[in-house]
mmCIF file of C-alpha atoms in Angstrom:
data_model
loop_
_atom_site.group_PDB
_atom_site.id
_atom_site.type_symbol
_atom_site.label_atom_id
_atom_site.label_comp_id
_atom_site.label_asym_id
_atom_site.label_seq_id
_atom_site.Cartn_x
_atom_site.Cartn_y
_atom_site.Cartn_z
ATOM 1 C CA MET A 22 -45.759 71.393 -6.695
ATOM 2 C CA LEU A 23 -44.997 67.989 -7.228
ATOM 3 C CA GLY A 24 -42.025 68.041 -4.908
ATOM 4 C CA LEU A 25 -43.917 69.844 -2.083
ATOM 5 C CA GLY A 26 -46.755 67.172 -2.409
ATOM 6 C CA VAL A 27 -44.290 64.093 -2.094
ATOM 7 C CA PHE A 28 -42.556 65.640 0.936
ATOM 8 C CA ALA A 29 -46.097 66.338 2.383
ATOM 9 C CA GLN A 30 -47.462 63.338 2.007
ATOM 10 C CA ALA A 31 -43.975 61.290 2.864
ATOM 11 C CA SER A 32 -44.171 63.440 6.201
ATOM 12 C CA SER A 33 -48.082 62.064 7.069
ATOM 13 C CA ALA A 34 -46.579 58.726 6.109
ATOM 14 C CA VAL A 35 -43.877 59.228 8.824
ATOM 15 C CA PHE A 36 -46.182 59.829 11.190
ATOM 16 C CA GLN A 37 -48.648 57.275 10.373
ATOM 17 C CA TYR A 38 -46.394 54.417 10.246
ATOM 18 C CA GLY A 39 -42.925 55.589 11.816
ATOM 19 C CA VAL A 40 -44.992 55.643 15.333
ATOM 20 C CA SER A 41 -45.371 51.909 15.034
ATOM 21 C CA PHE A 42 -41.154 51.619 15.165
ATOM 22 C CA LEU A 43 -41.656 53.011 19.024
ATOM 23 C CA LEU A 44 -42.849 49.413 19.667
ATOM 24 C CA PRO A 45 -39.394 48.302 20.903
ATOM 25 C CA ALA A 46 -38.517 51.240 23.248
ATOM 26 C CA LEU A 47 -42.074 51.183 24.644
ATOM 27 C CA THR A 48 -42.228 47.266 25.524
ATOM 28 C CA ASP A 49 -38.356 47.787 27.055
ATOM 29 C CA ARG A 50 -39.655 50.646 29.447
ATOM 30 C CA GLY A 51 -42.358 48.182 30.541
ATOM 31 C CA MET A 52 -45.410 49.205 28.735
ATOM 32 C CA HIS A 53 -47.240 45.914 28.347
ATOM 33 C CA LEU A 54 -47.309 44.874 24.238
ATOM 34 C CA ALA A 55 -51.377 45.206 23.602
ATOM 35 C CA THR A 56 -51.054 48.504 25.072
ATOM 36 C CA ALA A 57 -48.283 49.928 23.368
ATOM 37 C CA GLY A 58 -49.849 48.295 20.212
ATOM 38 C CA LEU A 59 -52.754 50.063 20.953
ATOM 39 C CA LEU A 60 -51.089 53.238 20.903
ATOM 40 C CA VAL A 61 -48.794 52.888 17.824
ATOM 41 C CA THR A 62 -52.189 52.111 16.039
ATOM 42 C CA MET A 63 -53.872 55.212 16.926
ATOM 43 C CA PRO A 64 -52.588 57.464 14.186
ATOM 44 C CA THR A 65 -54.032 54.978 11.701
ATOM 45 C CA VAL A 66 -57.322 55.175 13.501
ATOM 46 C CA GLY A 67 -56.963 59.092 13.276
ATOM 47 C CA LEU A 68 -56.230 58.987 9.366
ATOM 48 C CA MET A 69 -59.034 56.172 8.438
ATOM 49 C CA CYS A 70 -62.014 58.400 10.314
ATOM 50 C CA THR A 71 -61.476 61.366 8.785
ATOM 51 C CA LEU A 72 -60.087 60.416 5.079
ATOM 52 C CA ILE A 73 -63.823 61.540 3.748
ATOM 53 C CA ALA A 74 -64.169 64.420 5.724
ATOM 54 C CA TRP A 75 -61.200 65.980 4.470
ATOM 55 C CA GLY A 76 -61.402 65.482 1.065
ATOM 56 C CA TYR A 77 -65.017 67.100 1.539
ATOM 57 C CA VAL A 78 -62.570 70.185 2.812
ATOM 58 C CA VAL A 79 -60.590 70.123 0.046
ATOM 59 C CA ASP A 80 -63.286 70.657 -2.279
ATOM 60 C CA ARG A 81 -64.902 73.675 -0.230
ATOM 61 C CA ILE A 82 -61.455 75.431 0.362
ATOM 62 C CA GLY A 83 -58.502 74.656 -2.146
ATOM 63 C CA GLU A 84 -55.542 72.380 -1.488
ATOM 64 C CA ARG A 85 -53.239 75.214 -0.038
ATOM 65 C CA LYS A 86 -55.025 75.697 3.035
ATOM 66 C CA VAL A 87 -55.762 71.859 3.710
ATOM 67 C CA LEU A 88 -51.425 71.088 2.876
ATOM 68 C CA VAL A 89 -51.139 73.855 5.320
ATOM 69 C CA LEU A 90 -53.564 72.956 8.269
ATOM 70 C CA GLY A 91 -53.100 69.290 8.246
ATOM 71 C CA PRO A 92 -49.517 69.140 9.033
ATOM 72 C CA ALA A 93 -49.639 71.906 11.242
ATOM 73 C CA ILE A 94 -51.998 69.752 13.255
ATOM 74 C CA MET A 95 -49.348 66.796 13.024
ATOM 75 C CA LEU A 96 -46.753 69.208 14.357
ATOM 76 C CA VAL A 97 -49.250 70.435 17.513
ATOM 77 C CA ALA A 98 -50.181 67.112 18.277
ATOM 78 C CA GLY A 99 -46.345 65.497 18.004
ATOM 79 C CA CYS A 100 -45.060 68.254 20.029
ATOM 80 C CA ALA A 101 -47.821 67.174 22.552
ATOM 81 C CA ALA A 102 -47.461 64.006 22.554
ATOM 82 C CA ALA A 103 -43.752 64.424 23.068
ATOM 83 C CA LEU A 104 -44.371 66.501 26.505
ATOM 84 C CA THR A 105 -46.708 64.188 27.906
ATOM 85 C CA THR A 106 -46.322 61.723 30.337
ATOM 86 C CA ASN A 107 -50.096 59.986 30.626
ATOM 87 C CA THR A 108 -50.556 57.167 28.636
ATOM 88 C CA ILE A 109 -54.169 58.214 27.612
ATOM 89 C CA ALA A 110 -53.371 61.531 26.618
ATOM 90 C CA LEU A 111 -50.494 60.053 24.562
ATOM 91 C CA GLY A 112 -53.028 58.258 22.542
ATOM 92 C CA ALA A 113 -55.085 60.931 22.191
ATOM 93 C CA THR A 114 -52.448 63.303 20.839
ATOM 94 C CA LEU A 115 -51.389 60.446 18.475
ATOM 95 C CA LEU A 116 -55.126 60.216 17.386
ATOM 96 C CA ILE A 117 -55.364 63.937 16.357
ATOM 97 C CA GLY A 118 -52.052 63.595 14.740
ATOM 98 C CA GLY A 119 -53.709 60.781 12.486
ATOM 99 C CA ILE A 120 -56.297 63.006 11.747
ATOM 100 C CA GLY A 121 -53.908 65.856 10.518
ATOM 101 C CA ALA A 122 -51.799 63.134 8.258
ATOM 102 C CA ALA A 123 -55.179 62.098 6.674
ATOM 103 C CA SER A 124 -55.061 65.741 5.027
ATOM 104 C CA THR A 125 -52.568 65.071 2.520
ATOM 105 C CA ASN A 126 -53.637 61.787 1.038
ATOM 106 C CA GLY A 127 -56.274 63.503 -1.321
ATOM 107 C CA ALA A 128 -54.982 67.420 -1.081
ATOM 108 C CA SER A 129 -51.441 66.249 -2.427
ATOM 109 C CA GLY A 130 -53.140 64.035 -5.112
ATOM 110 C CA ARG A 131 -55.167 66.993 -5.965
ATOM 111 C CA VAL A 132 -52.493 69.770 -6.467
ATOM 112 C CA ILE A 133 -50.690 67.388 -8.998
ATOM 113 C CA ILE A 134 -54.213 66.308 -10.889
ATOM 114 C CA GLY A 135 -54.596 70.311 -11.297
ATOM 115 C CA TRP A 136 -51.347 71.308 -12.574
ATOM 116 C CA PHE A 137 -49.888 68.430 -15.024
ATOM 117 C CA PRO A 138 -51.504 68.088 -17.794
ATOM 118 C CA PRO A 139 -53.454 64.645 -18.840
ATOM 119 C CA HIS A 140 -50.425 62.907 -20.697
ATOM 120 C CA ARG A 141 -48.112 63.462 -17.717
ATOM 121 C CA ARG A 142 -50.534 63.028 -14.909
ATOM 122 C CA GLY A 143 -49.609 59.422 -14.906
ATOM 123 C CA LEU A 144 -45.952 59.841 -14.233
ATOM 124 C CA ALA A 145 -46.316 62.549 -11.740
ATOM 125 C CA MET A 146 -48.713 60.699 -10.064
ATOM 126 C CA GLY A 147 -46.721 57.755 -9.725
ATOM 127 C CA ILE A 148 -43.598 59.942 -8.521
ATOM 128 C CA ARG A 149 -46.443 61.058 -5.913
ATOM 129 C CA GLN A 150 -47.046 57.802 -4.966
ATOM 130 C CA THR A 151 -43.298 56.988 -3.785
ATOM 131 C CA ALA A 152 -43.940 59.388 -0.752
ATOM 132 C CA GLN A 153 -45.664 55.897 1.138
ATOM 133 C CA PRO A 154 -42.557 53.667 1.164
ATOM 134 C CA LEU A 155 -40.273 56.876 1.365
ATOM 135 C CA GLY A 156 -41.940 57.474 4.402
ATOM 136 C CA VAL A 157 -42.046 54.147 6.159
ATOM 137 C CA GLY A 158 -38.271 54.265 5.214
ATOM 138 C CA ILE A 159 -37.767 57.486 7.051
ATOM 139 C CA GLY A 160 -39.722 56.354 10.090
ATOM 140 C CA ALA A 161 -37.796 52.861 9.946
ATOM 141 C CA LEU A 162 -34.373 54.497 10.061
ATOM 142 C CA ALA A 163 -34.764 57.512 12.253
ATOM 143 C CA VAL A 164 -37.637 56.722 14.558
ATOM 144 C CA PRO A 165 -36.058 53.582 16.749
ATOM 145 C CA ALA A 166 -32.569 54.828 16.427
ATOM 146 C CA VAL A 167 -33.501 58.156 17.807
ATOM 147 C CA ALA A 168 -36.115 56.319 20.710
ATOM 148 C CA ALA A 169 -32.689 54.253 21.758
ATOM 149 C CA GLY A 170 -30.407 57.099 21.651
ATOM 150 C CA HIS A 171 -32.343 60.031 23.119
ATOM 151 C CA GLY A 172 -35.818 58.433 24.579
ATOM 152 C CA VAL A 173 -39.490 57.970 22.971
ATOM 153 C CA PRO A 174 -40.275 61.750 23.684
ATOM 154 C CA VAL A 175 -37.417 63.007 21.348
ATOM 155 C CA ALA A 176 -38.638 60.202 18.850
ATOM 156 C CA ILE A 177 -41.949 61.608 18.694
ATOM 157 C CA LEU A 178 -40.502 64.654 17.520
ATOM 158 C CA VAL A 179 -39.002 62.897 14.307
ATOM 159 C CA PRO A 180 -42.585 62.666 12.414
ATOM 160 C CA ALA A 181 -43.941 66.237 14.204
ATOM 161 C CA LEU A 182 -40.935 68.381 13.149
ATOM 162 C CA MET A 183 -40.966 67.039 9.583
ATOM 163 C CA ALA A 184 -44.884 68.031 9.529
ATOM 164 C CA GLY A 185 -43.810 71.380 10.471
ATOM 165 C CA VAL A 186 -41.371 71.461 7.796
ATOM 166 C CA ALA A 187 -43.787 70.587 5.534
ATOM 167 C CA ALA A 188 -46.534 73.036 6.671
ATOM 168 C CA LEU A 189 -43.859 75.924 5.980
ATOM 169 C CA GLY A 190 -43.006 74.336 2.911
ATOM 170 C CA CYS A 191 -46.665 74.337 1.283
ATOM 171 C CA TYR A 192 -47.758 77.774 2.878
ATOM 172 C CA PHE A 193 -44.845 79.165 0.807
ATOM 173 C CA GLY A 194 -44.943 77.275 -2.343
ATOM 174 C CA ILE A 195 -48.182 75.414 -2.848
ATOM 175 C CA VAL A 196 -50.509 77.643 -5.003
ATOM 176 C CA ASP A 197 -54.088 76.285 -5.731
ATOM 177 C CA PRO A 198 -54.624 74.894 -9.491
ATOM 178 C CA PRO A 199 -57.056 76.905 -11.434
ATOM 179 C CA ARG A 200 -60.573 75.174 -11.531
ATOM 180 C CA PRO A 201 -63.133 75.717 -14.353
ATOM 181 C CA LYS A 202 -66.069 77.954 -13.002
ATOM 182 C CA SER A 203 -68.257 76.090 -10.344
ATOM 183 C CA THR A 204 -71.520 77.215 -12.204
ATOM 184 C CA GLU A 205 -71.058 74.503 -14.673
ATOM 185 C CA PRO A 206 -73.461 72.242 -13.894
ATOM 186 C CA VAL A 207 -71.797 68.759 -15.012
ATOM 187 C CA LEU A 208 -68.966 69.506 -13.019
ATOM 188 C CA ARG A 209 -70.997 70.049 -9.738
ATOM 189 C CA ALA A 210 -72.783 67.020 -10.584
ATOM 190 C CA ASN A 211 -72.150 63.934 -8.211
ATOM 191 C CA PRO A 212 -70.337 61.818 -10.256
ATOM 192 C CA TYR A 213 -71.653 58.680 -8.086
ATOM 193 C CA ARG A 214 -74.940 59.087 -9.141
ATOM 194 C CA GLY A 215 -76.196 57.188 -12.649
ATOM 195 C CA ALA A 216 -72.828 55.601 -12.932
ATOM 196 C CA SER A 217 -70.805 52.778 -11.437
ATOM 197 C CA THR A 218 -67.585 53.370 -12.883
ATOM 198 C CA LEU A 219 -65.908 55.028 -9.909
ATOM 199 C CA TRP A 220 -67.660 52.173 -7.530
ATOM 200 C CA ARG A 221 -65.898 49.836 -9.532
ATOM 201 C CA ILE A 222 -62.783 51.259 -9.737
ATOM 202 C CA HIS A 223 -62.965 51.557 -5.796
ATOM 203 C CA ALA A 224 -63.949 47.878 -5.769
ATOM 204 C CA VAL A 225 -60.898 47.026 -7.827
ATOM 205 C CA SER A 226 -58.669 48.650 -5.663
ATOM 206 C CA VAL A 227 -59.939 46.747 -2.481
ATOM 207 C CA LEU A 228 -59.705 43.570 -4.464
ATOM 208 C CA LEU A 229 -56.245 44.450 -5.570
ATOM 209 C CA VAL A 230 -55.102 45.514 -1.755
ATOM 210 C CA VAL A 231 -55.163 42.095 -0.627
ATOM 211 C CA PRO A 232 -52.167 40.911 -2.448
ATOM 212 C CA GLN A 233 -50.452 43.985 -1.608
ATOM 213 C CA GLY A 234 -51.073 43.876 2.370
ATOM 214 C CA MET A 235 -50.306 39.895 2.106
ATOM 215 C CA VAL A 236 -46.999 40.264 0.848
ATOM 216 C CA TRP A 237 -46.055 43.548 2.695
ATOM 217 C CA THR A 238 -47.075 42.075 6.125
ATOM 218 C CA PHE A 239 -45.927 38.794 5.878
ATOM 219 C CA ALA A 240 -42.834 38.541 3.623
ATOM 220 C CA LEU A 241 -40.508 38.399 6.534
ATOM 221 C CA LEU A 242 -42.623 36.132 8.358
ATOM 222 C CA TRP A 243 -42.410 33.674 5.453
ATOM 223 C CA LEU A 244 -38.671 34.073 4.586
ATOM 224 C CA HIS A 245 -37.714 33.772 8.108
ATOM 225 C CA ARG A 246 -40.073 30.714 9.179
ATOM 226 C CA ASP A 247 -40.382 28.846 6.391
ATOM 227 C CA VAL A 248 -37.684 29.873 3.823
ATOM 228 C CA GLY A 249 -35.044 29.739 7.075
ATOM 229 C CA TRP A 250 -33.658 32.950 6.444
ATOM 230 C CA SER A 251 -32.284 35.166 9.200
ATOM 231 C CA VAL A 252 -34.480 37.719 10.225
ATOM 232 C CA THR A 253 -31.744 40.298 8.914
ATOM 233 C CA ALA A 254 -31.496 38.804 5.735
ATOM 234 C CA ALA A 255 -35.290 38.802 5.237
ATOM 235 C CA GLY A 256 -35.529 42.573 6.276
ATOM 236 C CA THR A 257 -33.118 43.444 3.747
ATOM 237 C CA LEU A 258 -34.903 42.050 1.179
ATOM 238 C CA VAL A 259 -38.261 43.279 2.248
ATOM 239 C CA THR A 260 -36.758 46.879 2.418
ATOM 240 C CA ALA A 261 -35.146 46.455 -1.451
ATOM 241 C CA THR A 262 -38.902 45.200 -2.403
ATOM 242 C CA GLN A 263 -40.008 48.634 -1.355
ATOM 243 C CA PHE A 264 -37.733 50.609 -3.245
ATOM 244 C CA LEU A 265 -38.333 48.412 -6.264
ATOM 245 C CA GLY A 266 -42.452 48.769 -5.241
ATOM 246 C CA ALA A 267 -41.999 52.673 -5.855
ATOM 247 C CA LEU A 268 -39.982 51.950 -9.015
ATOM 248 C CA GLY A 269 -42.639 49.895 -10.021
ATOM 249 C CA ARG A 270 -45.449 52.708 -9.373
ATOM 250 C CA ILE A 271 -43.301 55.602 -11.265
ATOM 251 C CA GLY A 272 -43.259 52.904 -14.663
ATOM 252 C CA ALA A 273 -46.689 52.147 -14.185
ATOM 253 C CA GLY A 274 -47.806 55.727 -14.471
ATOM 254 C CA ALA A 275 -45.571 56.878 -16.976
ATOM 255 C CA TRP A 276 -46.869 53.513 -19.252
ATOM 256 C CA SER A 277 -50.711 54.808 -18.924
ATOM 257 C CA ASP A 278 -49.293 58.430 -20.107
ATOM 258 C CA ARG A 279 -47.862 56.328 -22.964
ATOM 259 C CA VAL A 280 -50.799 54.286 -23.445
ATOM 260 C CA GLY A 281 -53.607 57.371 -22.910
ATOM 261 C CA SER A 282 -55.480 54.935 -20.435
ATOM 262 C CA ARG A 283 -55.619 54.395 -17.145
ATOM 263 C CA MET A 284 -57.795 51.349 -16.955
ATOM 264 C CA ARG A 285 -56.025 49.251 -19.598
ATOM 265 C CA PRO A 286 -52.790 49.087 -17.877
ATOM 266 C CA LEU A 287 -54.579 48.569 -14.387
ATOM 267 C CA ARG A 288 -56.305 45.359 -15.929
ATOM 268 C CA THR A 289 -52.984 44.149 -17.169
ATOM 269 C CA VAL A 290 -51.782 44.697 -13.958
ATOM 270 C CA ALA A 291 -54.321 42.811 -12.241
ATOM 271 C CA ILE A 292 -53.783 40.005 -14.598
ATOM 272 C CA ALA A 293 -49.843 39.895 -13.770
ATOM 273 C CA ALA A 294 -51.072 40.034 -10.226
ATOM 274 C CA VAL A 295 -52.736 36.568 -10.377
ATOM 275 C CA ILE A 296 -50.238 35.429 -12.525
ATOM 276 C CA SER A 297 -47.247 36.351 -9.763
ATOM 277 C CA MET A 298 -49.171 35.329 -6.423
ATOM 278 C CA GLY A 299 -50.108 32.245 -8.116
ATOM 279 C CA ALA A 300 -46.884 31.124 -9.167
ATOM 280 C CA LEU A 301 -45.793 31.995 -5.848
ATOM 281 C CA ALA A 302 -48.294 29.874 -3.940
ATOM 282 C CA PHE A 303 -47.360 26.736 -5.993
ATOM 283 C CA THR A 304 -43.434 27.560 -5.303
ATOM 284 C CA ALA A 305 -44.129 27.973 -1.490
ATOM 285 C CA TRP A 306 -46.264 24.744 -1.734
ATOM 286 C CA THR A 307 -43.236 22.596 -3.608
ATOM 287 C CA GLN A 308 -40.722 24.236 -1.674
ATOM 288 C CA TRP A 309 -38.756 25.442 -4.983
ATOM 289 C CA TRP A 310 -37.083 28.307 -3.334
ATOM 290 C CA TRP A 311 -34.993 29.033 -6.334
ATOM 291 C CA ALA A 312 -38.049 30.306 -7.898
ATOM 292 C CA ALA A 313 -40.401 31.422 -4.998
ATOM 293 C CA ILE A 314 -37.719 34.095 -3.523
ATOM 294 C CA PRO A 315 -37.750 36.210 -7.438
ATOM 295 C CA LEU A 316 -41.915 35.476 -7.450
ATOM 296 C CA LEU A 317 -42.319 37.127 -4.180
ATOM 297 C CA VAL A 318 -39.857 40.234 -5.185
ATOM 298 C CA LEU A 319 -41.767 40.130 -8.675
ATOM 299 C CA ALA A 320 -45.013 40.049 -6.555
ATOM 300 C CA SER A 321 -43.944 42.778 -4.329
ATOM 301 C CA VAL A 322 -43.814 44.924 -7.088
ATOM 302 C CA ILE A 323 -46.799 44.201 -9.586
ATOM 303 C CA THR A 324 -49.307 44.221 -6.497
ATOM 304 C CA VAL A 325 -48.286 47.897 -5.788
ATOM 305 C CA SER A 326 -48.280 49.070 -9.365
ATOM 306 C CA ASP A 327 -52.207 49.615 -9.805
ATOM 307 C CA ASN A 328 -52.219 52.312 -6.708
ATOM 308 C CA GLY A 329 -51.405 55.186 -8.771
ATOM 309 C CA LEU A 330 -53.136 54.246 -11.770
ATOM 310 C CA ALA A 331 -56.481 54.214 -9.486
ATOM 311 C CA PHE A 332 -55.453 57.045 -8.084
ATOM 312 C CA THR A 333 -55.191 59.135 -11.012
ATOM 313 C CA SER A 334 -58.521 57.574 -12.533
ATOM 314 C CA VAL A 335 -61.004 58.597 -9.880
ATOM 315 C CA ALA A 336 -59.840 62.129 -9.804
ATOM 316 C CA GLU A 337 -60.062 62.561 -13.304
ATOM 317 C CA ILE A 338 -63.454 60.931 -12.991
ATOM 318 C CA ALA A 339 -64.726 62.624 -10.231
ATOM 319 C CA GLY A 340 -63.543 66.364 -11.371
ATOM 320 C CA PRO A 341 -62.123 69.424 -9.274
ATOM 321 C CA TYR A 342 -65.250 69.625 -7.188
ATOM 322 C CA TRP A 343 -65.678 66.181 -6.239
ATOM 323 C CA SER A 344 -62.211 64.476 -6.809
ATOM 324 C CA GLY A 345 -61.376 65.498 -2.991
ATOM 325 C CA ARG A 346 -64.142 63.168 -1.879
ATOM 326 C CA GLY A 347 -63.831 60.399 -4.427
ATOM 327 C CA LEU A 348 -59.724 60.113 -2.945
ATOM 328 C CA GLY A 349 -61.195 60.196 0.240
ATOM 329 C CA ILE A 350 -63.172 56.929 -0.202
ATOM 330 C CA GLN A 351 -60.663 55.292 -2.437
ATOM 331 C CA ASN A 352 -57.930 55.628 0.438
ATOM 332 C CA THR A 353 -60.657 54.770 3.218
ATOM 333 C CA GLY A 354 -61.142 51.675 1.380
ATOM 334 C CA GLN A 355 -57.873 50.281 0.614
ATOM 335 C CA ASN A 356 -56.754 51.465 4.231
ATOM 336 C CA LEU A 357 -59.919 49.722 5.920
ATOM 337 C CA THR A 358 -58.822 46.219 3.853
ATOM 338 C CA MET A 359 -55.224 46.837 4.709
ATOM 339 C CA ALA A 360 -56.169 47.017 8.849
ATOM 340 C CA ALA A 361 -58.230 43.728 8.695
ATOM 341 C CA ILE A 362 -55.421 41.533 6.489
ATOM 342 C CA PRO A 363 -52.954 41.061 9.381
ATOM 343 C CA PRO A 364 -55.630 39.437 11.698
ATOM 344 C CA VAL A 365 -57.553 37.970 9.011
ATOM 345 C CA PHE A 366 -54.858 36.229 7.235
ATOM 346 C CA GLY A 367 -52.514 35.777 10.021
ATOM 347 C CA ALA A 368 -55.284 33.193 11.502
ATOM 348 C CA PHE A 369 -55.270 31.798 7.859
ATOM 349 C CA ILE A 370 -51.822 31.189 7.888
ATOM 350 C CA THR A 371 -52.034 29.657 11.657
ATOM 351 C CA ALA A 372 -54.671 27.106 10.111
ATOM 352 C CA ALA A 373 -53.783 26.446 6.129
ATOM 353 C CA GLY A 374 -50.325 27.904 5.866
ATOM 354 C CA PHE A 375 -48.569 30.214 3.435
ATOM 355 C CA PRO A 376 -49.232 28.776 0.093
ATOM 356 C CA ALA A 377 -53.129 28.728 0.642
ATOM 357 C CA ALA A 378 -52.941 32.214 2.048
ATOM 358 C CA TYR A 379 -50.876 33.269 -1.534
ATOM 359 C CA LEU A 380 -53.326 31.193 -3.615
ATOM 360 C CA VAL A 381 -56.146 33.177 -1.549
ATOM 361 C CA ALA A 382 -54.871 36.329 -2.675
ATOM 362 C CA ALA A 383 -54.293 35.588 -6.020
ATOM 363 C CA VAL A 384 -58.287 34.320 -6.230
ATOM 364 C CA LEU A 385 -59.174 37.952 -4.781
ATOM 365 C CA ALA A 386 -56.713 39.347 -7.699
ATOM 366 C CA ALA A 387 -58.966 37.351 -10.149
ATOM 367 C CA ALA A 388 -61.913 38.711 -9.194
ATOM 368 C CA ALA A 389 -60.947 42.343 -9.484
ATOM 369 C CA ILE A 390 -60.243 42.192 -13.545
ATOM 370 C CA PRO A 391 -63.901 41.652 -14.670
ATOM 371 C CA VAL A 392 -64.661 44.960 -12.233
ATOM 372 C CA VAL A 393 -62.261 46.759 -14.170
ATOM 373 C CA PRO A 394 -64.213 49.581 -16.000
ATOM 374 C CA VAL A 395 -63.707 48.869 -19.875
ATOM 375 C CA ALA A 396 -64.289 52.046 -21.075
ATOM 376 C CA VAL A 397 -63.889 55.673 -18.738
ATOM 377 C CA GLU A 398 -64.933 58.888 -19.657
ATOM 378 C CA GLN A 399 -62.477 61.455 -18.106
ATOM 379 C CA THR A 400 -64.196 64.971 -19.474
ATOM 380 C CA ARG A 401 -64.798 65.805 -15.947
ATOM 381 C CA GLN A 402 -61.610 66.918 -15.216
ATOM 382 C CA ARG A 403 -60.242 70.108 -16.693
ATOM 383 C CA GLY A 404 -56.453 70.841 -16.171
ATOM 384 C CA PRO A 405 -55.059 74.262 -15.815
ATOM 385 C CA GLU A 406 -54.780 75.001 -19.427
ATOM 386 C CA ALA A 407 -58.684 74.209 -19.682
ATOM 387 C CA ALA A 408 -59.262 76.734 -16.720
ATOM 388 C CA THR A 409 -57.503 79.577 -18.401
#
């Protein structure tokens, strides 16, 4: 279940992020950069608009059907995109593919939450969270190379065919985890009414995604423009931080299992994010590159380590009949914030520079610390052993 969940989520990440690596090929063929930029954002737009809707579907019909249907939509949309020569039709098919990609975010997490017992969920979810950097890496390696050698239509088939393999794998391999009887009122009750816990976790994640997005988006530019590294050297370091960040997610999940809490590690990660981003701001301002570069690597690992902790906690608290929608809200908030980071911080960096931008990210991370719930009730979630 874990392997199929990771593969399905990775296929969605390849479709969402891999298309962006078509920019050089599209512009080289004469397409205006603004048009090409709009095209490659279509999968993300489709994803963000339907995350909560897919969560509702998961709550109603179960994980397996969604993990087959969503990747199947990506396959059909990707094949249609490869066959079309019309720019508007290409954008529409990529948008539909993004809608299909949104399906795996909640469903793959639900499968893992349902089949793994509480003392192993953190580690399992940490492994599942590596699907995003894995998908980005696959897209970065395969899509531009295929586009250069065989053209854009064939390159679009890379994420489409991967999604098709995911749909087949989930059809034959995924089994919906058992759920407690839906007649129990406590499981059917809306967890967002009468309690602020879930809203606080969503708010913490939105605040902490700012330093994450800041580092992800602008690290290469900072290393090249301010530090003076070549684009190749800067890109190599940024790629390495992706793999280190994946290990950090796994480590944070295992840590939460060991201490029997998701929120205590989440609070510690928030504190560490403040310290690392603040130190990075100071060393970038003083131009102490010998310290700033290691701090960039450290911040890249720390700022992604909260994702799995919050994701797991939302699913556990929301329960088996609400976790789909809860995870949809969680992902929507993070994706909307991440989408705003490039234009907002790009303008701020132009006006005030990188050190000030790093400092603002540290301040926002500091604002998340008091919002982390101190005590979290997780009795709504029942594992398979409780259902049987």
